[in-house]
Coordinates of C-alpha atoms in Angstrom, one line a residue:
Chain A
X5 CA 130.5 78.2 64.2
X6 CA 130.3 79.2 67.8
X7 CA 129.4 76.8 70.6
X8 CA 127.7 77.1 73.9
X9 CA 131.1 77.5 75.6
X10 CA 131.6 80.7 73.6
X11 CA 128.3 82.0 75.0
X12 CA 128.9 81.1 78.6
X13 CA 132.3 82.7 78.4
X14 CA 130.8 85.8 76.9
X15 CA 128.3 85.8 79.7
X16 CA 131.0 85.7 82.4
X17 CA 132.7 88.6 80.6
X18 CA 129.6 90.9 80.2
X19 CA 127.7 90.0 83.4
X20 CA 129.4 92.8 85.5
X21 CA 128.1 95.5 83.1
X22 CA 124.8 94.4 81.6
X23 CA 121.4 94.2 83.3
X24 CA 119.9 90.8 83.9
X25 CA 116.6 91.8 82.3
X26 CA 113.3 90.5 83.7
X27 CA 111.1 87.9 82.1
X28 CA 107.7 89.6 82.1
X29 CA 104.4 87.8 82.1
X30 CA 100.8 89.0 81.9
X31 CA 97.7 87.1 83.0
X32 CA 95.7 88.7 80.3
X33 CA 98.2 87.6 77.6
X34 CA 98.4 84.1 79.0
X35 CA 94.6 83.9 79.0
X36 CA 94.4 85.2 75.4
X37 CA 97.1 82.8 74.3
X38 CA 96.1 79.7 76.3
X39 CA 99.8 79.3 77.0
X40 CA 102.4 80.7 79.4
X41 CA 104.2 83.5 77.6
X42 CA 107.4 85.0 78.9
X43 CA 108.6 88.2 77.5
X44 CA 112.4 88.7 77.8
X45 CA 112.5 92.5 78.3
X46 CA 115.6 93.7 76.6
X47 CA 113.9 97.1 76.3
X48 CA 115.1 97.4 80.0
X49 CA 118.7 96.7 79.0
X50 CA 121.3 99.4 79.2
X51 CA 121.1 101.6 76.1
X52 CA 117.5 100.3 75.7
X53 CA 118.3 97.2 73.7
X54 CA 120.3 94.0 73.6
X55 CA 123.0 95.4 71.4
X56 CA 125.3 96.3 74.4
X57 CA 125.8 92.5 75.0
X58 CA 127.6 91.8 71.7
X59 CA 129.4 95.1 71.4
X60 CA 130.9 94.8 74.9
X61 CA 131.9 91.2 74.3
X62 CA 133.5 92.1 71.0
X63 CA 135.5 95.2 72.2
X64 CA 136.6 93.3 75.4
X65 CA 138.1 90.6 73.2
X66 CA 140.3 93.0 71.2
X67 CA 144.1 92.9 71.8
X68 CA 145.6 95.7 73.9
X69 CA 147.1 97.2 70.7
X70 CA 143.7 97.2 69.0
X71 CA 142.1 98.7 72.1
X72 CA 144.7 101.4 72.1
X73 CA 144.0 102.4 68.5
X74 CA 140.2 102.5 68.9
X75 CA 137.2 101.0 67.1
X76 CA 134.9 102.0 64.3
X77 CA 131.3 100.8 63.7
X78 CA 128.5 101.9 61.4
X79 CA 124.8 101.9 62.4
X80 CA 121.8 104.1 62.3
X81 CA 120.3 102.4 65.3
X82 CA 120.9 100.6 68.6
X83 CA 124.2 99.1 67.5
X84 CA 125.6 102.6 67.5
X85 CA 124.6 103.2 71.1
X86 CA 125.8 99.7 72.2
X87 CA 129.2 100.2 70.7
X88 CA 129.5 103.7 72.1
X89 CA 128.6 102.7 75.6
X90 CA 130.8 99.5 75.5
X91 CA 133.8 101.5 74.3
X92 CA 133.3 104.1 77.0
X93 CA 133.1 101.4 79.7
X94 CA 136.4 99.8 78.3
X95 CA 138.2 103.2 77.9
X96 CA 138.4 102.6 74.1
X97 CA 138.0 105.4 71.6
X98 CA 134.9 104.8 69.3
X99 CA 134.0 106.3 66.0
X100 CA 130.5 105.6 64.7
X101 CA 129.5 106.2 61.1
X102 CA 125.8 107.2 61.0
X103 CA 123.7 108.2 58.0
X104 CA 123.3 111.9 58.0
X105 CA 119.5 111.6 58.2
X106 CA 119.6 109.5 61.4
X107 CA 117.2 110.6 64.1
X108 CA 118.6 113.4 66.1
X109 CA 117.9 111.6 69.3
X110 CA 120.0 108.6 68.3
X111 CA 122.9 110.7 67.2
X112 CA 122.8 112.5 70.5
X113 CA 122.6 109.3 72.5
X114 CA 125.6 107.9 70.7
X115 CA 127.6 111.1 71.3
X116 CA 126.4 111.3 75.0
X117 CA 128.4 108.0 75.6
X118 CA 131.5 109.8 74.3
X119 CA 131.6 108.3 70.7
X120 CA 132.7 110.5 67.8
X121 CA 129.9 110.4 65.1
X122 CA 130.9 110.7 61.5
X123 CA 128.1 111.3 59.1
X124 CA 127.7 109.5 55.7
X125 CA 125.1 109.2 52.9
X126 CA 122.0 107.2 53.6
X127 CA 122.9 104.0 51.7
X128 CA 124.3 100.8 53.3
X129 CA 127.1 100.9 50.7
X130 CA 128.2 104.4 51.7
X131 CA 128.2 103.5 55.4
X132 CA 130.4 100.6 54.8
X133 CA 132.7 102.6 52.5
X134 CA 133.2 105.4 55.0
X135 CA 133.7 103.0 57.9
X136 CA 136.3 101.0 55.9
X137 CA 138.1 104.2 55.0
X138 CA 138.4 105.2 58.6
X139 CA 139.5 101.7 59.5
X140 CA 142.2 101.8 56.9
X141 CA 143.4 105.4 57.7
X142 CA 143.5 105.1 61.5
X143 CA 143.9 101.4 62.1
X144 CA 140.6 101.2 64.0
X145 CA 139.2 97.7 64.7
X146 CA 135.8 97.2 63.1
X147 CA 132.9 96.2 65.3
X148 CA 130.4 94.7 62.9
X149 CA 126.7 94.7 63.8
X150 CA 126.0 90.9 63.5
X151 CA 128.3 88.8 61.3
X152 CA 131.0 88.2 63.9
X153 CA 131.5 85.3 66.4
X154 CA 132.1 87.6 69.4
X155 CA 129.0 89.6 68.6
X156 CA 126.9 86.5 68.2
X157 CA 128.2 85.0 71.4
X158 CA 127.4 88.2 73.2
X159 CA 123.8 88.3 71.9
X160 CA 123.4 84.7 72.9
X161 CA 123.8 85.6 76.6
X162 CA 120.1 86.7 76.5
X163 CA 119.2 83.0 76.5
X164 CA 121.6 82.2 79.4
X165 CA 119.6 84.5 81.5
X166 CA 116.4 82.9 80.3
X167 CA 117.7 79.5 81.2
X168 CA 118.6 80.7 84.7
X169 CA 115.0 81.4 85.3
X170 CA 113.0 78.8 83.4
X171 CA 113.2 75.0 83.6
X172 CA 111.4 74.2 80.5
X173 CA 110.5 76.0 77.3
X174 CA 108.6 74.8 74.2
X175 CA 108.9 77.7 71.8
X176 CA 111.2 80.6 71.3
X177 CA 110.4 83.6 69.1
X178 CA 113.2 85.9 68.1
X179 CA 113.2 88.9 65.8
X180 CA 115.6 88.6 62.8
X181 CA 117.4 91.6 61.3
X182 CA 121.0 90.7 60.3
X183 CA 120.6 87.5 62.5
X184 CA 123.0 88.4 65.4
X185 CA 120.4 87.9 68.1
X186 CA 118.8 84.8 66.7
X187 CA 122.0 83.0 65.9
X188 CA 123.4 83.5 69.4
X189 CA 120.1 82.7 71.0
X190 CA 119.6 79.6 68.9
X191 CA 122.9 78.0 69.9
X192 CA 122.1 78.6 73.6
X193 CA 118.4 77.6 73.4
X194 CA 119.2 74.3 71.7
X195 CA 121.7 73.6 74.5
X196 CA 119.5 74.5 77.4
X197 CA 116.2 73.3 76.0
X198 CA 117.0 70.5 73.5
X199 CA 113.5 69.9 72.3
X200 CA 112.6 73.6 71.8
X201 CA 111.1 74.9 68.6
X202 CA 113.1 78.0 67.6
X203 CA 111.2 80.5 65.4
X204 CA 112.7 83.5 63.7
X205 CA 110.3 86.4 63.0
X206 CA 110.4 89.2 60.5
X207 CA 107.9 91.7 59.2
X208 CA 106.5 90.8 55.8
X209 CA 108.3 93.5 53.8
X210 CA 111.6 92.5 55.5
X211 CA 111.3 88.7 54.9
X212 CA 114.8 88.2 53.4
X213 CA 115.6 85.8 56.2
X214 CA 112.5 83.7 55.5
X215 CA 113.4 83.6 51.8
X216 CA 117.0 82.6 52.6
X217 CA 115.8 79.9 55.0
X218 CA 113.4 78.4 52.4
X219 CA 115.9 78.7 49.5
X220 CA 118.8 77.4 51.7
X221 CA 121.0 80.3 50.5
X222 CA 121.3 83.9 51.5
X223 CA 118.8 86.1 49.7
X224 CA 119.5 89.8 49.4
X225 CA 116.4 92.1 49.0
X226 CA 116.0 95.8 48.2
X227 CA 115.9 98.0 51.3
X228 CA 112.6 97.0 52.8
X229 CA 110.0 99.6 53.8
X230 CA 108.9 98.4 57.2
X231 CA 108.0 100.0 60.5
X232 CA 110.6 97.7 62.2
X233 CA 113.7 99.7 61.6
X234 CA 115.9 97.0 63.1
X235 CA 114.9 94.8 60.2
X236 CA 115.9 97.1 57.4
X237 CA 119.0 95.1 56.8
X238 CA 118.9 93.6 53.3
X239 CA 120.3 90.2 54.1
X240 CA 121.4 88.1 57.1
X241 CA 125.1 87.6 57.7
X242 CA 127.0 84.5 56.5
X243 CA 127.9 83.2 60.0
X244 CA 124.3 84.0 61.2
X245 CA 122.8 82.1 58.2
X246 CA 124.9 79.0 58.9
X247 CA 123.6 78.9 62.5
X248 CA 120.0 79.6 61.4
X249 CA 120.1 76.7 59.0
X250 CA 121.5 74.4 61.6
X251 CA 119.3 75.3 64.7
X252 CA 116.3 77.3 63.7
X253 CA 113.0 75.4 63.0
X254 CA 111.0 78.0 61.1
X255 CA 111.0 81.6 60.0
X256 CA 107.6 83.4 60.0
X257 CA 106.4 86.9 59.3
X258 CA 104.0 89.4 60.9
X259 CA 102.5 92.5 59.3
X260 CA 103.5 96.0 60.3
X261 CA 99.9 96.5 61.4
X262 CA 100.2 93.5 63.8
X263 CA 103.4 95.0 65.1
X264 CA 101.7 98.3 65.9
X265 CA 98.8 96.4 67.6
X266 CA 101.3 94.6 69.7
X267 CA 103.1 97.8 70.7
X268 CA 99.7 99.2 71.8
X269 CA 98.8 96.0 73.8
X270 CA 102.2 96.0 75.5
X271 CA 101.7 99.6 76.5
X272 CA 98.1 99.3 77.7
X273 CA 98.2 95.8 79.3
X274 CA 101.8 95.6 80.5
X275 CA 102.7 99.3 80.8
X276 CA 105.9 99.0 78.8
X277 CA 107.4 100.8 75.9
X278 CA 108.6 98.7 73.1
X279 CA 110.1 99.7 69.8
X280 CA 108.6 98.3 66.6
X281 CA 111.3 95.7 66.1
X282 CA 110.9 94.7 69.8
X283 CA 107.2 94.0 69.3
X284 CA 107.8 91.6 66.3
X285 CA 108.5 88.4 68.3
X286 CA 105.6 89.1 70.8
X287 CA 103.3 89.6 67.8
X288 CA 104.2 86.2 66.4
X289 CA 104.0 84.5 69.8
X290 CA 100.5 86.0 70.3
X291 CA 99.3 84.7 67.0
X292 CA 100.9 81.3 67.7
X293 CA 99.8 80.9 71.4
X294 CA 96.2 81.8 70.5
X295 CA 95.7 78.1 69.6
X296 CA 95.6 77.4 73.3
X297 CA 98.4 74.9 73.2
X298 CA 99.2 75.1 76.9
X299 CA 102.9 75.5 76.2
X300 CA 105.8 77.6 77.7
X301 CA 106.6 80.3 75.1
X302 CA 109.4 82.9 75.3
X303 CA 109.4 85.9 73.0
X304 CA 112.3 88.3 73.0
X305 CA 111.6 92.0 73.2
X306 CA 114.7 93.3 71.5
X307 CA 114.5 96.9 72.5
X308 CA 112.5 99.9 73.5
X309 CA 114.1 102.9 71.8
X310 CA 111.3 104.7 69.9
X311 CA 111.0 108.3 68.9
X312 CA 108.2 110.0 70.9
X313 CA 106.9 111.6 67.7
X314 CA 106.6 108.3 66.0
X315 CA 105.0 106.7 69.1
X316 CA 102.5 109.5 69.1
X317 CA 101.7 108.8 65.4
X318 CA 101.1 105.1 66.1
X319 CA 98.9 105.6 69.2
Chain B
X5 CA 94.5 104.4 114.1
X6 CA 96.0 101.3 112.4
X7 CA 99.3 99.8 113.5
X8 CA 102.1 97.9 111.7
X9 CA 100.4 94.7 112.8
X10 CA 97.3 95.6 110.8
X11 CA 99.5 96.0 107.8
X12 CA 101.5 92.8 108.2
X13 CA 98.3 90.9 108.6
X14 CA 96.9 92.6 105.5
X15 CA 100.0 91.5 103.7
X16 CA 99.6 87.9 104.7
X17 CA 96.0 88.1 103.4
X18 CA 96.6 89.7 100.1
X19 CA 100.0 88.2 99.2
X20 CA 98.6 85.2 97.4
X21 CA 96.7 87.4 94.9
X22 CA 98.7 90.6 94.4
X23 CA 102.0 91.0 92.5
X24 CA 105.1 91.8 94.4
X25 CA 106.0 94.7 92.1
X26 CA 109.6 95.6 91.2
X27 CA 111.7 98.4 92.6
X28 CA 113.0 100.0 89.4
X29 CA 116.2 102.0 89.1
X30 CA 117.8 104.0 86.4
X31 CA 121.5 104.9 86.1
X32 CA 120.6 108.0 84.3
X33 CA 118.1 109.1 87.0
X34 CA 120.6 108.3 89.8
X35 CA 123.2 110.4 88.0
X36 CA 120.8 113.3 87.5
X37 CA 119.7 113.2 91.1
X38 CA 123.0 112.4 92.8
X39 CA 121.1 109.9 94.9
X40 CA 119.9 106.3 94.6
X41 CA 116.3 106.5 93.5
X42 CA 114.0 103.5 93.7
X43 CA 110.7 103.6 91.9
X44 CA 108.1 101.2 93.4
X45 CA 106.3 100.2 90.2
X46 CA 102.7 99.8 91.1
X47 CA 101.9 100.4 87.5
X48 CA 102.8 96.7 87.1
X49 CA 100.3 95.8 89.8
X50 CA 97.1 93.8 88.9
X51 CA 94.5 96.2 87.4
X52 CA 97.5 98.5 86.7
X53 CA 97.5 100.3 90.1
X54 CA 97.9 99.7 93.9
X55 CA 94.1 99.9 94.5
X56 CA 93.7 96.1 94.4
X57 CA 95.6 95.8 97.7
X58 CA 93.2 97.8 99.8
X59 CA 90.1 96.5 98.0
X60 CA 91.0 92.9 98.4
X61 CA 91.9 93.3 102.1
X62 CA 88.6 95.1 102.8
X63 CA 86.3 92.6 101.0
X64 CA 88.2 89.7 102.5
X65 CA 87.5 91.1 106.0
X66 CA 83.7 91.2 105.5
X67 CA 81.5 88.7 107.4
X68 CA 80.1 85.7 105.5
X69 CA 76.7 87.4 105.6
X70 CA 78.0 90.6 104.1
X71 CA 79.9 88.7 101.4
X72 CA 76.7 86.9 100.6
X73 CA 74.8 90.1 100.1
X74 CA 77.5 91.8 98.0
X75 CA 79.3 95.1 98.0
X76 CA 79.0 98.6 96.5
X77 CA 81.6 101.2 95.7
X78 CA 81.8 104.4 93.8
X79 CA 84.7 105.5 91.7
X80 CA 85.6 106.9 88.3
X81 CA 89.1 105.5 88.4
X82 CA 91.3 102.7 89.6
X83 CA 89.3 102.0 92.8
X84 CA 86.5 100.8 90.6
X85 CA 88.7 98.2 88.9
X86 CA 90.4 97.2 92.2
X87 CA 87.0 96.6 93.8
X88 CA 85.7 94.7 90.8
X89 CA 88.7 92.4 90.6
X90 CA 88.9 91.8 94.3
X91 CA 85.2 91.0 94.5
X92 CA 85.5 88.5 91.6
X93 CA 88.5 86.8 93.2
X94 CA 86.4 86.4 96.4
X95 CA 83.2 85.3 94.6
X96 CA 81.3 88.4 96.0
X97 CA 78.8 90.4 93.9
X98 CA 80.0 93.9 93.2
X99 CA 78.1 97.0 92.1
X100 CA 80.2 100.0 91.2
X101 CA 78.7 103.5 90.8
X102 CA 80.5 105.4 88.1
X103 CA 79.9 108.9 86.7
X104 CA 78.1 108.6 83.3
X105 CA 80.9 110.5 81.6
X106 CA 83.6 108.0 82.8
X107 CA 86.1 107.0 80.2
X108 CA 84.6 104.1 78.2
X109 CA 87.8 102.1 78.7
X110 CA 87.5 102.2 82.5
X111 CA 83.8 101.3 82.5
X112 CA 84.7 98.3 80.3
X113 CA 87.6 97.2 82.5
X114 CA 85.4 97.3 85.5
X115 CA 82.6 95.3 83.8
X116 CA 85.2 92.9 82.4
X117 CA 86.0 91.8 86.0
X118 CA 82.3 91.0 86.4
X119 CA 81.1 94.0 88.4
X120 CA 77.7 95.6 87.7
X121 CA 78.2 99.3 86.7
X122 CA 75.5 101.8 87.7
X123 CA 75.8 105.2 86.2
X124 CA 75.3 108.5 88.1
X125 CA 75.7 112.2 87.5
X126 CA 79.2 113.6 87.5
X127 CA 79.3 115.2 91.0
X128 CA 80.8 113.6 94.1
X129 CA 77.6 114.2 95.9
X130 CA 75.5 112.2 93.4
X131 CA 78.0 109.3 93.4
X132 CA 77.7 109.0 97.1
X133 CA 73.9 109.4 97.0
X134 CA 73.4 106.7 94.5
X135 CA 75.9 104.3 96.3
X136 CA 74.2 105.0 99.6
X137 CA 70.8 104.3 98.1
X138 CA 72.0 101.0 96.7
X139 CA 73.5 100.1 100.0
X140 CA 70.3 100.8 101.8
X141 CA 68.0 99.0 99.3
X142 CA 70.1 95.8 98.8
X143 CA 72.1 95.6 102.0
X144 CA 75.4 95.9 100.2
X145 CA 78.5 96.5 102.2
X146 CA 80.3 99.8 101.2
X147 CA 83.9 99.6 100.1
X148 CA 85.2 103.2 100.5
X149 CA 88.1 104.4 98.5
X150 CA 90.4 105.6 101.3
X151 CA 88.8 106.5 104.7
X152 CA 88.7 103.0 106.1
X153 CA 91.2 101.0 108.3
X154 CA 91.2 97.8 106.1
X155 CA 91.7 99.9 103.0
X156 CA 94.6 101.8 104.6
X157 CA 96.2 98.6 105.9
X158 CA 96.0 97.1 102.4
X159 CA 97.6 100.1 100.7
X160 CA 100.4 100.0 103.4
X161 CA 101.5 96.6 102.1
X162 CA 103.4 98.5 99.4
X163 CA 106.0 99.4 102.0
X164 CA 106.2 95.9 103.4
X165 CA 107.5 94.9 99.9
X166 CA 109.9 97.8 99.8
X167 CA 111.2 96.9 103.2
X168 CA 111.8 93.3 102.0
X169 CA 114.2 94.6 99.4
X170 CA 115.9 97.6 101.0
X171 CA 117.9 97.8 104.2
X172 CA 117.9 101.6 104.5
X173 CA 115.9 104.4 103.1
X174 CA 116.2 108.2 103.8
X175 CA 113.2 109.6 101.9
X176 CA 109.8 108.4 100.8
X177 CA 107.7 110.2 98.3
X178 CA 104.0 109.2 98.0
X179 CA 101.2 110.7 95.9
X180 CA 98.2 112.0 97.9
X181 CA 94.7 111.9 96.7
X182 CA 92.3 110.9 99.5
X183 CA 95.3 109.8 101.5
X184 CA 94.8 106.0 101.5
X185 CA 98.2 105.2 100.1
X186 CA 100.2 107.6 102.1
X187 CA 98.5 106.8 105.4
X188 CA 99.2 103.1 105.0
X189 CA 102.7 103.6 103.7
X190 CA 103.6 106.1 106.4
X191 CA 102.7 103.7 109.2
X192 CA 104.8 101.0 107.6
X193 CA 107.7 103.2 106.6
X194 CA 108.0 104.7 110.1
X195 CA 108.2 101.1 111.5
X196 CA 110.7 99.7 109.0
X197 CA 112.9 102.9 108.6
X198 CA 112.4 104.9 111.8
X199 CA 114.5 107.9 110.7
X200 CA 113.0 108.2 107.3
X201 CA 111.5 111.5 106.0
X202 CA 108.0 110.8 104.6
X203 CA 106.8 113.3 102.0
X204 CA 103.4 113.5 100.5
X205 CA 103.1 115.0 97.1
X206 CA 100.2 116.6 95.3
X207 CA 99.8 118.7 92.1
X208 CA 99.5 122.4 92.7
X209 CA 95.8 122.7 91.8
X210 CA 95.0 119.7 94.1
X211 CA 96.9 120.9 97.2
X212 CA 94.1 120.3 99.7
X213 CA 96.3 117.9 101.6
X214 CA 99.1 120.4 101.9
X215 CA 96.7 123.1 103.0
X216 CA 95.2 120.6 105.6
X217 CA 98.7 119.7 106.8
X218 CA 99.7 123.3 107.3
X219 CA 96.4 124.3 108.9
X220 CA 96.3 121.2 111.0
X221 CA 92.7 120.6 110.0
X222 CA 91.0 119.0 107.0
X223 CA 90.6 121.6 104.2
X224 CA 88.1 120.9 101.5
X225 CA 88.7 122.6 98.1
X226 CA 86.6 122.9 94.9
X227 CA 87.1 120.0 92.5
X228 CA 90.6 120.7 91.2
X229 CA 91.5 120.9 87.5
X230 CA 94.6 118.8 87.4
X231 CA 96.1 116.3 84.9
X232 CA 96.5 113.9 87.9
X233 CA 93.0 112.4 88.0
X234 CA 93.8 110.4 91.1
X235 CA 94.1 113.7 92.9
X236 CA 90.7 115.2 92.0
X237 CA 89.4 114.3 95.5
X238 CA 88.4 117.5 97.3
X239 CA 89.8 116.5 100.7
X240 CA 91.7 113.7 102.5
X241 CA 89.8 111.3 104.7
X242 CA 89.5 111.7 108.5
X243 CA 91.5 108.5 109.3
X244 CA 94.0 109.4 106.6
X245 CA 94.5 112.9 108.0
X246 CA 95.1 111.7 111.5
X247 CA 97.9 109.4 110.3
X248 CA 99.3 112.1 108.0
X249 CA 99.6 114.5 111.0
X250 CA 101.3 111.9 113.1
X251 CA 103.8 110.4 110.7
X252 CA 104.2 112.5 107.6
X253 CA 107.1 115.1 107.6
X254 CA 106.1 117.3 104.8
X255 CA 103.6 117.8 102.0
X256 CA 104.9 119.3 98.8
X257 CA 103.5 120.0 95.3
X258 CA 104.6 119.7 91.7
X259 CA 103.1 121.4 88.6
X260 CA 101.1 119.6 86.0
X261 CA 103.9 120.4 83.5
X262 CA 106.4 118.7 85.8
X263 CA 104.2 115.7 85.9
X264 CA 104.0 115.5 82.1
X265 CA 107.8 115.9 81.9
X266 CA 108.3 113.0 84.3
X267 CA 105.9 110.8 82.3
X268 CA 108.0 111.5 79.2
X269 CA 111.2 110.8 81.1
X270 CA 109.9 107.5 82.5
X271 CA 108.8 106.5 79.0
X272 CA 112.0 107.5 77.2
X273 CA 114.6 106.5 79.8
X274 CA 112.9 103.7 81.7
X275 CA 110.5 102.4 79.0
X276 CA 107.5 102.3 81.3
X277 CA 104.0 103.8 81.1
X278 CA 102.9 105.7 84.1
X279 CA 99.6 107.6 84.6
X280 CA 99.8 111.2 85.6
X281 CA 99.1 110.5 89.3
X282 CA 101.8 107.8 89.1
X283 CA 104.4 110.4 88.0
X284 CA 103.7 112.8 90.8
X285 CA 106.0 111.3 93.4
X286 CA 108.8 110.6 90.9
X287 CA 108.6 114.3 89.8
X288 CA 109.0 115.5 93.4
X289 CA 111.8 113.0 94.1
X290 CA 113.6 114.2 90.9
X291 CA 113.4 117.8 92.1
X292 CA 114.5 116.9 95.5
X293 CA 117.3 114.4 94.7
X294 CA 118.8 116.9 92.2
X295 CA 120.6 118.5 95.2
X296 CA 123.0 115.6 95.1
X297 CA 122.4 114.5 98.6
X298 CA 123.7 110.9 98.1
X299 CA 120.7 109.5 99.8
X300 CA 118.4 106.5 99.3
X301 CA 115.1 107.7 98.0
X302 CA 111.9 105.8 97.2
X303 CA 109.1 107.2 95.1
X304 CA 105.9 105.3 94.6
X305 CA 104.5 105.0 91.1
X306 CA 100.9 104.5 92.0
X307 CA 99.6 103.3 88.7
X308 CA 99.8 103.1 84.9
X309 CA 96.3 103.3 83.6
X310 CA 96.3 106.1 81.0
X311 CA 94.0 106.6 78.0
X312 CA 95.9 106.2 74.8
X313 CA 94.3 109.3 73.4
X314 CA 95.4 111.4 76.3
X315 CA 98.9 109.9 76.2
X316 CA 99.1 110.8 72.6
X317 CA 98.1 114.4 73.4
X318 CA 100.9 114.7 76.0
X319 CA 103.7 113.2 73.9

């Protein structure tokens, strides 16, 4: 299991290339919540999401020989872009396996960073099979989306930045897909704010993490139909689950409708674009803070990459 | 004509209540432009636009007797909200005359700050007539939208914040409606960056400022049909025109289509919501910077208050 030292080392490594994203606040939101709510705006991160942090930390840590051979990853979302940009910044060849029905805009973004895109069938199984075959054939190093110590340490750097700005924090809300972000952030948050309550958030259809947390073992669900595409993973990773069980205080859910409401609120009140997965933690914080507890709350906005056509539909 | 001292005094007065808004940058935008482009994000200002600056400075400057009697203003847009919030913060009664077909959301926002809304017919003439009648009947002080020294000095504080963050600046792009923002900013910009080129920007249908600039006298046009609702004023103010003629280097236009393209770019690339008028200066900076001049450019995003239904239509 990683420690705070792994995260602070990762932070030193990635600091020159990532943005220190702002902690946004809104008077209106604070009044509604009766608490001070800080939104960690990773939608303003490079590639539009936190994924560059872990990807860069991972690829940087490869041996010179591995770097020479190149890397492979599979993703239909922000991890693809994170890997592609990190590889380009480190002069490493990247091959990204993407489902053939991936949004055109995401394929294009991944290619625009210089990665080679290889298409596969839509199932998780096929993605992994194609990536593993490429790994075997060409000797590429695999850059996994979440179940990896370097990835986890990289994502945890989000909380190092939060700790640089805030002296105290009572609650932390983090979205949970495969668990990369929450596991890194939980290790860091418990270090910087020992008494904090750390709360993982999923959408109701994608509540595998909550089920796993309650059952104390990893639960795998059928591919969930949820608006939050970052939560369509079927289970959290092994390393991620271990950290969640040790450091996370609770796992809660919000509905897809609450996610859309929060996206609208963030657009209208705070003038920011947030993708559905990015609105999940703010939605939970909003429901929580509304009790008027007078606490300091941080909710992580994980990203802002949303298709204009889908955004239009939700408005 | 106001001086830099009026603006620095205004800044001391309003600093406790306004946000110091961020100067946003985008690697993608810089690469496209071949220049360093700084977006002054007044869409993150309180009430979602710069208008609170001038309104607060004006109302603060009223005599105790005037404050006791209350103030009146007329506006269908951001000035209404700026006046309403400024008056509430200063415990002054506010009456705002709004056209009866004003967007419901803007009327509600104005009322939510505690202002009394009085409806009038849709013409500029009727607005002014109703406001003048209220002024006469109740002794209210008028808070004009742009042609006023205190308002101009307040809007100029935008550039004081820019100068706090940047050491050098080659170009400044500012949207021009009635001329309140550009006149204040021009005085400040010429002081802090003596060699700067100051460029006012309008949409093509609303080019009364450009016509006035070229003709060297104020030109009044018919109410322009433009997407940029902050530019539907028919002429710039007298005080504003004087400053424009003294300090502004050029007045240029962009098309409504270019404004919509820039709104989309700012949403997709920078994850921010900008109203049409707010995208006018960035659109001009984008066209300008594309020459690859390697300069430091600032474009002011004047606000971010856009109707969700209209946003949907433009996406």
